[in-house]
Short mmCIF file of C-alpha atoms in Angstrom, two decimals:
data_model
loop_
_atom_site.label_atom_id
_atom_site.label_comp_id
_atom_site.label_asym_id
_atom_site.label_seq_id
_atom_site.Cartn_x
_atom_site.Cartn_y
_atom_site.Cartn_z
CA UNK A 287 16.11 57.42 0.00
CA UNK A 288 18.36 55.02 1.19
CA UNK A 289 21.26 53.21 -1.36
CA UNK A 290 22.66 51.19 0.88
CA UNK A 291 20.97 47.40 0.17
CA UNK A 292 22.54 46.51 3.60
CA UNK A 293 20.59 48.75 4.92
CA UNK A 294 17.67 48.93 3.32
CA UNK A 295 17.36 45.43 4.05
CA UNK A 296 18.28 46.03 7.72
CA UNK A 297 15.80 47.96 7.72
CA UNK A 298 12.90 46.35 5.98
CA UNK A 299 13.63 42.89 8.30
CA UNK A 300 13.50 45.32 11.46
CA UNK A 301 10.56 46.59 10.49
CA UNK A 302 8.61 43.33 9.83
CA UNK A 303 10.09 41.66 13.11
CA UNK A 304 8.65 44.91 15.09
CA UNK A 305 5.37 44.50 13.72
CA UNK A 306 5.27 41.03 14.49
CA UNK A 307 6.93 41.57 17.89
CA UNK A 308 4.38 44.20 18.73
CA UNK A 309 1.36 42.09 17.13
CA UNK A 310 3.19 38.57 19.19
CA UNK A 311 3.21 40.98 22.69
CA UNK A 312 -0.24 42.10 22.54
CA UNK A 313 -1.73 38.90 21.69
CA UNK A 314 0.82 37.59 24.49
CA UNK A 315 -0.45 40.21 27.16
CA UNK A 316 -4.10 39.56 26.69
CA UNK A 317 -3.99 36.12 26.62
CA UNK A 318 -2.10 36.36 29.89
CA UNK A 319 -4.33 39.30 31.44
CA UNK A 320 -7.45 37.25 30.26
CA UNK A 321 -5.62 33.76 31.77
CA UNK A 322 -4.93 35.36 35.16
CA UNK A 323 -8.54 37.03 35.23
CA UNK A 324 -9.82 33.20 34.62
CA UNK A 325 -7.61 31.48 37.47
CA UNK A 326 -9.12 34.40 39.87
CA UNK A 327 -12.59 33.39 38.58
CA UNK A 328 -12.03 30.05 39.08
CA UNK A 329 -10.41 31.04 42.55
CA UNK A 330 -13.66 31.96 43.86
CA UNK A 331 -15.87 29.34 42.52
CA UNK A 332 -13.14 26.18 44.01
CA UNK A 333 -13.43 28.59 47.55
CA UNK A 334 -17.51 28.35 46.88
CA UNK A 335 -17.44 24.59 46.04
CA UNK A 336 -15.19 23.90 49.49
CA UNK A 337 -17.39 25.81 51.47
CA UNK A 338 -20.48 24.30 50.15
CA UNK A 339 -18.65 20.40 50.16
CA UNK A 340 -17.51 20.91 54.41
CA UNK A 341 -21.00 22.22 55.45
CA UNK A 342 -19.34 24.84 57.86
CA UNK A 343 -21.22 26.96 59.63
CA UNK A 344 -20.74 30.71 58.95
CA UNK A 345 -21.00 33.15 60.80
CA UNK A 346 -23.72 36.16 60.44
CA UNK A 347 -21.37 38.94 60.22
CA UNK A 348 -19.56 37.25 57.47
CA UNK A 349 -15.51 36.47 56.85
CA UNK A 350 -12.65 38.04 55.39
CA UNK A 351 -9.64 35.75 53.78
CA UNK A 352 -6.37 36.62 53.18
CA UNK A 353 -3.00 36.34 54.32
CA UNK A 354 0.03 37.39 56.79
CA UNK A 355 1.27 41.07 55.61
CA UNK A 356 -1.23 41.33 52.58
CA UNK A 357 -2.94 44.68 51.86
CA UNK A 358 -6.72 44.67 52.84
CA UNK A 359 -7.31 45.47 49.15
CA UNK A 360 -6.48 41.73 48.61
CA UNK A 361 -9.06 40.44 50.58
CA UNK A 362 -11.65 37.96 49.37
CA UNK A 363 -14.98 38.32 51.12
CA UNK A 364 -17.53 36.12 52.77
CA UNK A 365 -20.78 37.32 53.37
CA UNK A 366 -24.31 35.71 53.16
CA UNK A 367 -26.70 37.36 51.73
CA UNK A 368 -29.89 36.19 54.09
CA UNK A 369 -28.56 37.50 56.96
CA UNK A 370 -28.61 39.84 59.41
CA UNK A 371 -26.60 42.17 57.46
CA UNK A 372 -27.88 41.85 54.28
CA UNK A 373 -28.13 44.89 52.38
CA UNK A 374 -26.72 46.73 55.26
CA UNK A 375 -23.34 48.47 55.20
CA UNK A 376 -23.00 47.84 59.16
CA UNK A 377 -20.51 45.00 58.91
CA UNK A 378 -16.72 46.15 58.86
CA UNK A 379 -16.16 44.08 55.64
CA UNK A 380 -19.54 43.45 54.04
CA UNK A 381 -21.11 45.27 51.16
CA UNK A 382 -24.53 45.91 50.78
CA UNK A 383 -25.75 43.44 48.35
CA UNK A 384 -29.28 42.33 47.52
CA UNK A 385 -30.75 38.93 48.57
CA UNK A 386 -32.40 38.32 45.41
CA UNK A 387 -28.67 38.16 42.97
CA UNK A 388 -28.77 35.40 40.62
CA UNK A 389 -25.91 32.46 41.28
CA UNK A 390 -22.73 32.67 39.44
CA UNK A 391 -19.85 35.64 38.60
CA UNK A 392 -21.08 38.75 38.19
CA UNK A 393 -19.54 42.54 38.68
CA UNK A 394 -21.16 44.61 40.90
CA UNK A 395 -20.54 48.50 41.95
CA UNK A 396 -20.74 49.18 45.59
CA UNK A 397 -19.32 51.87 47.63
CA UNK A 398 -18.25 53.46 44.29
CA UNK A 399 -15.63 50.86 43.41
CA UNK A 400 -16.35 47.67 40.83
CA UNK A 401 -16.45 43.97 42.98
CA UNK A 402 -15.90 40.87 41.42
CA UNK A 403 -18.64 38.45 42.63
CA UNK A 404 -19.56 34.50 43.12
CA UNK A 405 -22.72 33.89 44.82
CA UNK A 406 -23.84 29.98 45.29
CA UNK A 407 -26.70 28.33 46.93
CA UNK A 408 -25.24 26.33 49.67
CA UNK A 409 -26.45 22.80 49.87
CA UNK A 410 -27.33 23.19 53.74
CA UNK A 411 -30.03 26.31 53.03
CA UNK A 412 -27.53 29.59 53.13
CA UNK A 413 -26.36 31.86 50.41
CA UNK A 414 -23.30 33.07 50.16
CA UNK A 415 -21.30 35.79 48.48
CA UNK A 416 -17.51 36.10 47.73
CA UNK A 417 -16.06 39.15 46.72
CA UNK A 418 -13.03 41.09 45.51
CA UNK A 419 -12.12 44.36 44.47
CA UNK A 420 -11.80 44.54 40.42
CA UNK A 421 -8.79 46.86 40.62
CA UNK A 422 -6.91 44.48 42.53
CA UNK A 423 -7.78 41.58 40.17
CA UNK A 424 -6.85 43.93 37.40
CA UNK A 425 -3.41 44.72 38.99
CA UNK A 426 -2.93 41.13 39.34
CA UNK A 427 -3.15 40.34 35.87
CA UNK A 428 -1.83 43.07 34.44
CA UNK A 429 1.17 42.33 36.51
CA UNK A 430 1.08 38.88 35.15
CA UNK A 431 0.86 39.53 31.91
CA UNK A 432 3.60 41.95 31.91
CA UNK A 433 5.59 39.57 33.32
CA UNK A 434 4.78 36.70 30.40
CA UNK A 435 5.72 39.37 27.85
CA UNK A 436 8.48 41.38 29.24
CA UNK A 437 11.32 38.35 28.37
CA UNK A 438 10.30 38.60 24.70
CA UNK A 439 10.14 42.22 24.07
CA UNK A 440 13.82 42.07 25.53
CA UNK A 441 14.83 39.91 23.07
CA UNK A 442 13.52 41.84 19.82
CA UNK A 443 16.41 44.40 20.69
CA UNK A 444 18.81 41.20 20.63
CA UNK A 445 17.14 39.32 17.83
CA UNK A 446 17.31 42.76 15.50
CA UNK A 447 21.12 42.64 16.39
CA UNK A 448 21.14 39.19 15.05
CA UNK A 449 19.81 40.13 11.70
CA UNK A 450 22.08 43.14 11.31
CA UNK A 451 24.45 40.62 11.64
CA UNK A 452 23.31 38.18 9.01
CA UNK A 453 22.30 40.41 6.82
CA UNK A 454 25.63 42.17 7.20
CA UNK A 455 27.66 38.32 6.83
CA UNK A 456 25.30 37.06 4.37
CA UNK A 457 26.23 40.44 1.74
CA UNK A 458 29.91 40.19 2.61
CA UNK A 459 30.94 38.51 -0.40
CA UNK A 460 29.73 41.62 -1.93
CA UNK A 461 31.67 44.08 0.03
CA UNK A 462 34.94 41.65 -0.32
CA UNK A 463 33.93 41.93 -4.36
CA UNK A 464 33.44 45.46 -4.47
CA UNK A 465 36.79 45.99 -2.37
CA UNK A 466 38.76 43.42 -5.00
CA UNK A 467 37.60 45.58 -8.06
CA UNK A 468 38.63 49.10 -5.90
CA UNK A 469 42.33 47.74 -5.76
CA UNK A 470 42.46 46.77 -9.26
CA UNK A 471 44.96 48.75 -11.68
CA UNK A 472 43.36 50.48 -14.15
CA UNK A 473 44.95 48.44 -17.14
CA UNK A 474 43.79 45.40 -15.23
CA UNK A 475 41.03 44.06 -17.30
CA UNK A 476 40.38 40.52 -16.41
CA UNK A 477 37.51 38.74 -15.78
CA UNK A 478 35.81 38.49 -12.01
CA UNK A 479 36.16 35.12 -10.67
CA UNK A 480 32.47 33.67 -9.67
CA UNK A 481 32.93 30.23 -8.45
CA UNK A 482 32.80 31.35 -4.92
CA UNK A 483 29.91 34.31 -5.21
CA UNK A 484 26.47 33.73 -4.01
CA UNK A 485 23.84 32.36 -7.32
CA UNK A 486 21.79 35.82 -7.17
CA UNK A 487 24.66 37.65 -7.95
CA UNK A 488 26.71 36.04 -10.54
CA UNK A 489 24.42 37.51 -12.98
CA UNK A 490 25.63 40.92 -12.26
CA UNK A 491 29.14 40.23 -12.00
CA UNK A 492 28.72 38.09 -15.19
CA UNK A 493 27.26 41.28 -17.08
CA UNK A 494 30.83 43.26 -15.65
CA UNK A 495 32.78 40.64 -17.12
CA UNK A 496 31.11 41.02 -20.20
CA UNK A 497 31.36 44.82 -19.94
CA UNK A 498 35.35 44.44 -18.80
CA UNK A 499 35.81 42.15 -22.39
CA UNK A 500 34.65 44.89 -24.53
CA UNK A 501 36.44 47.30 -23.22
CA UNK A 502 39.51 45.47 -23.29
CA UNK A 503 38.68 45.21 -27.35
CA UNK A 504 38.27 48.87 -27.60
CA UNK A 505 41.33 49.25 -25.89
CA UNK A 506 43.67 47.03 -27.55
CA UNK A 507 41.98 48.33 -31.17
CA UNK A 508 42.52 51.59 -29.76
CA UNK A 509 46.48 51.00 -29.17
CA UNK A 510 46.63 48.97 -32.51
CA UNK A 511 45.73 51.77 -34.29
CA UNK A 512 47.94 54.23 -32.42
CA UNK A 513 50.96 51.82 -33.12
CA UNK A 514 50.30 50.86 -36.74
CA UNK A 515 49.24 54.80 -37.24
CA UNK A 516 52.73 55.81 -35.69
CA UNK A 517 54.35 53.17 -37.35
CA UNK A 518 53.19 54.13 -41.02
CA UNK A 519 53.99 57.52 -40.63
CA UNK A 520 57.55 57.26 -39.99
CA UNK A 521 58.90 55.95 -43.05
CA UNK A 522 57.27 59.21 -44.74
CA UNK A 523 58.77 61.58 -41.67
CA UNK A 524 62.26 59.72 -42.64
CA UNK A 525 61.93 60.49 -46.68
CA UNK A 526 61.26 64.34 -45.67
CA UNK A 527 64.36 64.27 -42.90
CA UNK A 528 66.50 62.92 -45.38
CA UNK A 529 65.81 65.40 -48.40
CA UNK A 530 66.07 68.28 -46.05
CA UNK A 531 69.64 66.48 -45.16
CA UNK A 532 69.75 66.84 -48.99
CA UNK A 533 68.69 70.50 -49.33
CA UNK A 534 70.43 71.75 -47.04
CA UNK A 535 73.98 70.59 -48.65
CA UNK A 536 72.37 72.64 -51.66
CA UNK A 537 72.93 76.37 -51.76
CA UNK A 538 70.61 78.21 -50.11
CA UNK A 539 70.47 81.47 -49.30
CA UNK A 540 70.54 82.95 -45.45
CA UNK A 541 66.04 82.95 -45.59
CA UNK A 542 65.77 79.75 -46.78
CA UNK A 543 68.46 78.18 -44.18
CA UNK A 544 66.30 79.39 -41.35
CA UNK A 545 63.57 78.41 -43.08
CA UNK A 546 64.46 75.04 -43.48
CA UNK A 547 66.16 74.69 -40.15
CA UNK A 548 62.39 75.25 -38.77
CA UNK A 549 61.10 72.72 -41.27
CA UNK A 550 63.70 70.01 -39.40
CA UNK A 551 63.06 70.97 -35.89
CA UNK A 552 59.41 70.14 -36.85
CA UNK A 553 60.42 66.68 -38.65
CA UNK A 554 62.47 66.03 -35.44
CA UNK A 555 59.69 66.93 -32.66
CA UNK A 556 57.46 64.65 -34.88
CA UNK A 557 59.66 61.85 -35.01
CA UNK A 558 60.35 62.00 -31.31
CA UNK A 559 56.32 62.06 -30.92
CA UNK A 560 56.35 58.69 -33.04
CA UNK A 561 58.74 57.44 -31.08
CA UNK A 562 57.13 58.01 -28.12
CA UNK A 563 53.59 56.84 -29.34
CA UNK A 564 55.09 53.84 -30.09
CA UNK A 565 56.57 53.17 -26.99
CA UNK A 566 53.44 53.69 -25.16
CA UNK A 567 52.01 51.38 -27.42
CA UNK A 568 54.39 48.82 -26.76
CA UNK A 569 54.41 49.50 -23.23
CA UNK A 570 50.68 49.30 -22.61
CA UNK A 571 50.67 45.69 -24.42
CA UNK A 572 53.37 44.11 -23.85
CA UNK A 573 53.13 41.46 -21.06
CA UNK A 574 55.11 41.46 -17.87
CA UNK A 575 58.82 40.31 -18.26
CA UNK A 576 60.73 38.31 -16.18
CA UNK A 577 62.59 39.84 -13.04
CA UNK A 578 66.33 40.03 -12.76
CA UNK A 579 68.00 41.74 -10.01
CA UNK A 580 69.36 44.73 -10.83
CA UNK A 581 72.15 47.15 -8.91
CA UNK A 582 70.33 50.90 -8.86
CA UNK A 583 73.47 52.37 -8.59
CA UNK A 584 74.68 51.06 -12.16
CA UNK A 585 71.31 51.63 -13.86
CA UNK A 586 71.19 55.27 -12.72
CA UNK A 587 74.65 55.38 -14.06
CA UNK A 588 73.72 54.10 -17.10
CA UNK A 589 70.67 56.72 -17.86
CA UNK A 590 72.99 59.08 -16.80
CA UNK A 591 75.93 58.52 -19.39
CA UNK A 592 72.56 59.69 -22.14
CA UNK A 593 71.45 61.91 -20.75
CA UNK A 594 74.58 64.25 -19.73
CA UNK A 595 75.04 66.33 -22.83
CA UNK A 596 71.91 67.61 -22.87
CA UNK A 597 72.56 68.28 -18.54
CA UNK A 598 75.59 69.88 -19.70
CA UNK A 599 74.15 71.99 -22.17
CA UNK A 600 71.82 73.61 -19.57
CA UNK A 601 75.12 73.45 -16.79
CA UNK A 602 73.25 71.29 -14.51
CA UNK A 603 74.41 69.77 -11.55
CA UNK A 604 73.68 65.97 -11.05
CA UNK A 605 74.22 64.84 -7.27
CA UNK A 606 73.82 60.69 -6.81
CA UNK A 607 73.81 59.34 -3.14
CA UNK A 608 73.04 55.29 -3.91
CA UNK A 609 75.29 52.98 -2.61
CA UNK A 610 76.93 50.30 -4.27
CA UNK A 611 75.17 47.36 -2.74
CA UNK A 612 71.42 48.36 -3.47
CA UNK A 613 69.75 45.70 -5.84
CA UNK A 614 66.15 45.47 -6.73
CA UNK A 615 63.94 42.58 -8.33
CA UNK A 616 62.37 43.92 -12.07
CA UNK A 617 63.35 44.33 -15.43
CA UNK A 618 66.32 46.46 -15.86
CA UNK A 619 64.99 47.46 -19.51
CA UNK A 620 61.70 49.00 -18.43
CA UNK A 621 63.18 50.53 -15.34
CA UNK A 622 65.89 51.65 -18.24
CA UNK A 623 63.26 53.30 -19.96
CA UNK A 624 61.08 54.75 -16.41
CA UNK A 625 64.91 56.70 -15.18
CA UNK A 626 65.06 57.92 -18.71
CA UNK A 627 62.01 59.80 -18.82
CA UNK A 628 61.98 61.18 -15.26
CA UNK A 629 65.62 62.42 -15.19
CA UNK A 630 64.59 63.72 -19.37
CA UNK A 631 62.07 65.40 -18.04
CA UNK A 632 63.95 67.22 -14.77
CA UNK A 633 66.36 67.81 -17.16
CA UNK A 634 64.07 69.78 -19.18
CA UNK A 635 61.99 71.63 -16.48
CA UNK A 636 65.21 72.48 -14.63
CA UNK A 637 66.46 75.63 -15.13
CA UNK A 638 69.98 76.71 -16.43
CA UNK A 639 72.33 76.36 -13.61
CA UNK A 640 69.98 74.33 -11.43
CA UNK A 641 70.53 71.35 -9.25
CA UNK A 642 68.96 68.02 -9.45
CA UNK A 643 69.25 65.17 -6.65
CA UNK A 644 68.99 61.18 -7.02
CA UNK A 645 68.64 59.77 -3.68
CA UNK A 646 68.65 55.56 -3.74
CA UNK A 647 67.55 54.25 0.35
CA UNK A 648 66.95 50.75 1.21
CA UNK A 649 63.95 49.90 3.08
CA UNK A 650 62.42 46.95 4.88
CA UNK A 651 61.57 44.94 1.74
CA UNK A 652 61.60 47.99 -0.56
CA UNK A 653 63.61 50.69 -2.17
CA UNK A 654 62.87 53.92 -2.33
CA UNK A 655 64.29 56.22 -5.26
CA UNK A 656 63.73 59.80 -4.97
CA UNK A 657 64.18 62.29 -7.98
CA UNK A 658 63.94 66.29 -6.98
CA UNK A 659 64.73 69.36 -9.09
CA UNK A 660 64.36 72.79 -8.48
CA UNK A 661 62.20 73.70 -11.30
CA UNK A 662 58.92 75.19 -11.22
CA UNK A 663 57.47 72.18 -10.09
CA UNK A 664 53.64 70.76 -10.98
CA UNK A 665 50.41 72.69 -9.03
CA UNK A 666 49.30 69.29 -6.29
CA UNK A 667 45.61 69.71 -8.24
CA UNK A 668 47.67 67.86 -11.03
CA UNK A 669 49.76 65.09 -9.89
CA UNK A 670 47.58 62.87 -11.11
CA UNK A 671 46.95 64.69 -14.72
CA UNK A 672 50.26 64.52 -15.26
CA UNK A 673 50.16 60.97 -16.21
CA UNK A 674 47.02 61.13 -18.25
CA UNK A 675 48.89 60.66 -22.47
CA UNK A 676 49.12 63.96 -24.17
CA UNK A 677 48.52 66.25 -20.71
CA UNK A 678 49.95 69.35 -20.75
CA UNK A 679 50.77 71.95 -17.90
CA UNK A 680 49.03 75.74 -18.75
CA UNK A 681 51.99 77.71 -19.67
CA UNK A 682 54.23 75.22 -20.43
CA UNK A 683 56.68 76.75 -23.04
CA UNK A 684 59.25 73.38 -22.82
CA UNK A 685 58.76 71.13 -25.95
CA UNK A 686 57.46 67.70 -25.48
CA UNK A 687 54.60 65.44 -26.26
CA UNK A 688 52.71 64.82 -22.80
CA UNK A 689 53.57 61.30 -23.14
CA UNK A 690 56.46 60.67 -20.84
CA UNK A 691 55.17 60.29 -17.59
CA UNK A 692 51.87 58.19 -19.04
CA UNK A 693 54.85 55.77 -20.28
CA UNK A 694 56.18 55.90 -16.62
CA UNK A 695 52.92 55.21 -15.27
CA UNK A 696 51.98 52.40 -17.48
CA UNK A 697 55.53 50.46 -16.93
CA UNK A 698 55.03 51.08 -13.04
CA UNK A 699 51.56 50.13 -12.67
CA UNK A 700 52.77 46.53 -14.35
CA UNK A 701 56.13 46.25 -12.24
CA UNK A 702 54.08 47.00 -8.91
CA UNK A 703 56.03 50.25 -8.48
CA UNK A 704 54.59 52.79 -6.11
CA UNK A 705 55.06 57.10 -8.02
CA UNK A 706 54.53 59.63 -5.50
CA UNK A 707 54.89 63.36 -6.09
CA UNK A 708 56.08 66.11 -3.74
CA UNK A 709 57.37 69.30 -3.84
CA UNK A 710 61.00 69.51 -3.62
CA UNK A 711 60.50 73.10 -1.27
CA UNK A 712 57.24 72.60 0.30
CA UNK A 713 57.75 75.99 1.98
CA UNK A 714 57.82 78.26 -1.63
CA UNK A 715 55.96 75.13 -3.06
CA UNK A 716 58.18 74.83 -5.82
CA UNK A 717 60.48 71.79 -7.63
CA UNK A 718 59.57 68.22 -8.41
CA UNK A 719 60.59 65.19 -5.84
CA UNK A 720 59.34 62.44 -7.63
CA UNK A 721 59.33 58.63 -5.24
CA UNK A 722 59.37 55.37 -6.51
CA UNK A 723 58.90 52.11 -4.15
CA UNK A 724 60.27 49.29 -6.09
CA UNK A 725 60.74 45.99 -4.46
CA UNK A 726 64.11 44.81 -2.94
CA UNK A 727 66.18 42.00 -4.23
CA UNK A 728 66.42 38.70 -2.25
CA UNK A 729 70.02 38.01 -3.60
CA UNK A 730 72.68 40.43 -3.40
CA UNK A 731 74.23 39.96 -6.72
CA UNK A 732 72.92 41.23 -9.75
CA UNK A 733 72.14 38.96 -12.91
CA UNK A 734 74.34 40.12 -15.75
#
């Protein structure tokens, strides 16, 4: 079965204009066929009616009409029928015909073919007898009527066009709304506009709106709870950091040292996940902040300055190639925030001794920021799991939340920032490269 309404409407208007067309061109060719059939009728009564008004005299082996370059089947036929050669086959032209026929039209067989005859009772004594052969009467009209028809069955293929057409115009609004929902963000839940949609589908798109309000309720109850959840629980996770601060300036033996060493690399990797929570939270909600325009160089710079110890630790080598004079238009705290957790996570995923490349390119419009360690990398049947909150790669023995790169995705998808992932050796199909398009700067000097 068909889904397509286009088409099934196509369709269902194609099929009622055939059967029209076809019942139109038969009622067409028979009333043409039957019209032509008439006028050849009538033909050889008005020939009758001259013949019998100029009282010629006819001669007794009878007369043959037609015209220059004509087929003898075209003939019309004069013959009287009291005669000489009546009933008598010895004339050239005549058919043998019997005196007694009634007046009128009448179809007779003779010499094994069907003839098409008027026979009248001349006013001066004589009867007469016009003829002509059925089959080329019939070829007449059928020619005719194929004629009166053919112009309209060559427009049904035209007229069918014409209603794909319509029907293809008049469910474009449709298309055009279907296309405007496709290149929504996901986090975009506002209402459909219906001023300018057709009456017999506002209904529907009112019903989505309705749909798109309650899920934006479940979502923001859903993120209230995650904030105020994270939120309560870190004034107990600080109590328990700060009496294990406290027990460990007590004496403890060598056991319960490691013991509680464990106990605060657990408080720590749960604070972090608070933090984190939170800031997804706060990220997801908040509303779009005003642009500045920021230098790329200084804000990698800036990430950078963090994040080195923990590079150092691992004695990883950070190589920056961004010129000085490279601006962009956004908010230099969330793009703060977006640098931090990629180069965090290459960091993390890079191993000891590794290498990890910033590359900053102005484009037409655009900038381009490119990220690439040589780490394991992500399998490509995950880029886009990697941004779900809470995903985690099989095998991943790195600690961490699975909530960095959601917070990346939900600050780009509101700053209009295009994230692409590649590998950073496509050949051994190994390392990150992670892309972001951001938009250029207009001015060339940044907004302090």
């Amino acid at each position: 079965m068909i889904s397509s309404l286009q088409w099934r409407l196509s369709l269902t208007l194609t099929g009622a204009i055939l059967l029209v067309a076809i019942g139109a061109g038969w009622l067409g060719f028979k009333s043409a066929y039957d019209d032509t059939i008439g006028l050849q009728d009538d033909l050889l009564m008005q020939v009758g009616s001259l013949l019998d008004r100029l009282e010629v005299t006819l001669p007794e082996e009878g007369l043959v009409g037609g015209y220059p370059g004509a087929d003898h089947e075209f003939r019309i036929t004069l013959q009287r029928l009291d005669g000489p050669g009546r009933g008598s086959t010895s004339g050239q032209h005549l058919l043998a015909l019997p005196a007694d026929l009634p007046d009128g039209l009448q179809t007779v067989l003779a010499h094994g073919e069907y003839f098409r005859l008027y026979v009248r009772t001349l006013r001066s004594g004589p009867r007469i007898a016009l003829s002509q052969e059925t089959d080329v009467r019939d070829q007449i009209a059928y020619r005719n009527a194929w004629r009166a028809v053919l112009p309209f069955l060559a427009l049904v293929p035209l007229l069918l066009l014409v209603i794909h057409r319509l029907v293809r115009g008049l469910l474009a609004p449709v298309n055009m709304l279907s296309q405007e929902i496709d290149r929504r963000r996901d986090d975009d839940l506002q209402a459909i506009a219906t001023t300018t949609l057709p009456r017999e589908i506002q209904p529907f798109v009112e019903a989505i709106n309705r749909l798109l309000e309650r899920v934006a309720y479940t979502l923001a109850a859903q993120r209230r709870f995650v904030a105020d959840a994270a939120h309560e629980l870190r004034t107990p996770l600080t109590a328990l950091s700060l009496q294990a601060e406290r027990l460990e300036q007590s004496g403890l033996t060598g056991d319960a040292r490691q013991r509680l060493a464990r106990l605060r690399s657990g408080i720590e990797r749960a604070k972090t996940l608070l933090h984190q929570l939170l800031t997804l939270a706060r990220t997801q909600a908040a509303a779009p902040r005003e642009n500045a325009v920021v230098a790329v160089r200084a804000l990698i710079r800036q990430v950078l300055e963090s994040l080195l110890p923990l590079a150092q630790q691992k004695n990883i080598d950070i190589s920056v190639d961004a010129p000085e004079d490279v601006h962009i238009a956004s908010s230099e705290l969330e793009l703060l925030l977006v640098l931090n957790n990629l180069l965090d996570n290459a960091i993390r995923y890079t191993p000891a001794g590794g290498h990890i490349d910033i590359t900053v390119r102005q484009q037409p419009g655009q900038v381009r920021v490119v990220i690439a360690d040589d780490g394991p990398g992500i399998p490509m049947a995950q880029w886009q799991q990697v941004f779900e909150p809470f995903y985690r790669l099989n095998g991943n023995q790195e600690p961490g939340s699975g909530l960095g790169l959601a917070i990346v995705k939900a600050i780009a998808d509101r700053l209009h920032i295009d994230i692409s992932l590649a590998f950073s050796d496509p050949d051994q199909g190994s390392g990150l490269q992670i892309s972001l398009i951001l938009p250029a700067a207009a001015a060339a000097t940044p907004v302090p």
